[in-house]
GROMACS .gro file of C-alpha atoms in nm:
model
  103
    1UNK     CA    1 -19.885  16.239  12.046
    2UNK     CA    2 -20.064  16.504  12.049
    3UNK     CA    3 -20.021  16.713  11.716
    4UNK     CA    4 -20.068  16.819  11.365
    5UNK     CA    5 -19.879  16.524  11.268
    6UNK     CA    6 -20.133  16.251  11.224
    7UNK     CA    7 -20.341  16.368  10.893
    8UNK     CA    8 -19.942  16.378  10.740
    9UNK     CA    9 -19.715  16.128  10.607
   10UNK     CA   10 -19.616  15.851  10.884
   11UNK     CA   11 -19.319  15.999  11.125
   12UNK     CA   12 -18.933  15.841  11.041
   13UNK     CA   13 -18.652  15.906  11.265
   14UNK     CA   14 -18.299  15.859  11.088
   15UNK     CA   15 -18.150  15.505  11.095
   16UNK     CA   16 -17.880  15.485  11.387
   17UNK     CA   17 -17.820  15.170  11.460
   18UNK     CA   18 -17.431  15.052  11.474
   19UNK     CA   19 -17.450  14.900  11.121
   20UNK     CA   20 -17.550  15.191  10.957
   21UNK     CA   21 -17.363  15.371  10.730
   22UNK     CA   22 -17.556  15.650  10.709
   23UNK     CA   23 -17.313  15.969  10.683
   24UNK     CA   24 -17.421  16.254  10.976
   25UNK     CA   25 -17.219  16.568  10.880
   26UNK     CA   26 -16.896  16.376  10.810
   27UNK     CA   27 -16.909  16.108  11.086
   28UNK     CA   28 -17.133  15.793  11.010
   29UNK     CA   29 -17.342  15.690  11.201
   30UNK     CA   30 -17.138  15.389  11.268
   31UNK     CA   31 -16.874  15.590  11.445
   32UNK     CA   32 -17.071  15.690  11.641
   33UNK     CA   33 -17.046  15.632  12.047
   34UNK     CA   34 -17.359  15.492  12.228
   35UNK     CA   35 -17.404  15.841  12.411
   36UNK     CA   36 -17.358  16.069  12.077
   37UNK     CA   37 -17.672  15.862  11.897
   38UNK     CA   38 -17.859  15.812  12.227
   39UNK     CA   39 -17.811  16.232  12.215
   40UNK     CA   40 -17.872  16.276  11.838
   41UNK     CA   41 -18.175  16.103  11.896
   42UNK     CA   42 -18.365  16.292  12.147
   43UNK     CA   43 -18.218  16.669  11.961
   44UNK     CA   44 -18.389  16.491  11.659
   45UNK     CA   45 -18.772  16.409  11.888
   46UNK     CA   46 -18.730  16.766  12.035
   47UNK     CA   47 -18.679  16.883  11.691
   48UNK     CA   48 -18.961  16.710  11.584
   49UNK     CA   49 -19.188  16.813  11.860
   50UNK     CA   50 -19.066  17.224  11.820
   51UNK     CA   51 -19.135  17.178  11.455
   52UNK     CA   52 -19.508  17.097  11.556
   53UNK     CA   53 -19.574  17.323  11.791
   54UNK     CA   54 -19.590  17.003  12.054
   55UNK     CA   55 -19.472  16.990  12.387
   56UNK     CA   56 -19.145  16.846  12.432
   57UNK     CA   57 -19.228  16.662  12.711
   58UNK     CA   58 -18.970  16.332  12.830
   59UNK     CA   59 -19.253  16.038  12.796
   60UNK     CA   60 -19.315  16.218  12.468
   61UNK     CA   61 -19.037  16.211  12.353
   62UNK     CA   62 -18.934  15.831  12.482
   63UNK     CA   63 -19.282  15.720  12.260
   64UNK     CA   64 -19.121  15.853  11.982
   65UNK     CA   65 -18.793  15.719  12.015
   66UNK     CA   66 -18.921  15.405  12.064
   67UNK     CA   67 -19.204  15.396  11.785
   68UNK     CA   68 -18.892  15.475  11.574
   69UNK     CA   69 -18.766  15.131  11.684
   70UNK     CA   70 -18.475  15.269  11.882
   71UNK     CA   71 -18.415  15.265  12.264
   72UNK     CA   72 -18.198  15.561  12.527
   73UNK     CA   73 -18.074  15.539  12.864
   74UNK     CA   74 -18.464  15.634  13.084
   75UNK     CA   75 -18.218  15.977  13.178
   76UNK     CA   76 -18.166  16.133  12.783
   77UNK     CA   77 -18.521  16.223  12.773
   78UNK     CA   78 -18.565  16.342  13.153
   79UNK     CA   79 -18.188  16.512  13.070
   80UNK     CA   80 -18.327  16.720  12.733
   81UNK     CA   81 -18.614  16.806  12.842
   82UNK     CA   82 -18.462  16.965  13.110
   83UNK     CA   83 -18.267  17.188  12.945
   84UNK     CA   84 -18.518  17.275  12.724
   85UNK     CA   85 -18.707  17.419  12.940
   86UNK     CA   86 -18.399  17.595  13.120
   87UNK     CA   87 -18.256  17.716  12.854
   88UNK     CA   88 -18.570  17.738  12.533
   89UNK     CA   89 -18.546  17.555  12.229
   90UNK     CA   90 -18.495  17.899  12.027
   91UNK     CA   91 -18.208  17.918  12.209
   92UNK     CA   92 -18.013  17.606  12.169
   93UNK     CA   93 -18.127  17.632  11.778
   94UNK     CA   94 -17.911  17.962  11.811
   95UNK     CA   95 -17.642  17.778  12.056
   96UNK     CA   96 -17.609  17.497  11.776
   97UNK     CA   97 -17.640  17.726  11.451
   98UNK     CA   98 -17.354  17.968  11.533
   99UNK     CA   99 -17.118  18.076  11.262
  100UNK     CA  100 -16.758  18.020  11.258
  101UNK     CA  101 -16.500  18.302  11.340
  102UNK     CA  102 -16.385  18.521  11.060
  103UNK     CA  103 -16.070  18.747  10.996
   0.00000   0.00000   0.00000
């Protein structure tokens, strides 16, 4: 995928099969809808590329997801890559990591 990861251990995405009992936050993967699983796969792929300093493109995301023996609807990687291009990965990470309100 054009990254420095090739000299490291093989890349493995979390298993998100419907029969999976792996808990994600407080929700088991088996409880997620198809759309939620696909969005999560794209999010993981984008975070992997961001962490590696690689370009986040729809094709790269699709290739990585396929390499993990998973699939997503074709629009997901395009939608995610467009959002990352418009908002920026750092901005999206900050949006998702905000703390709760206090008194």
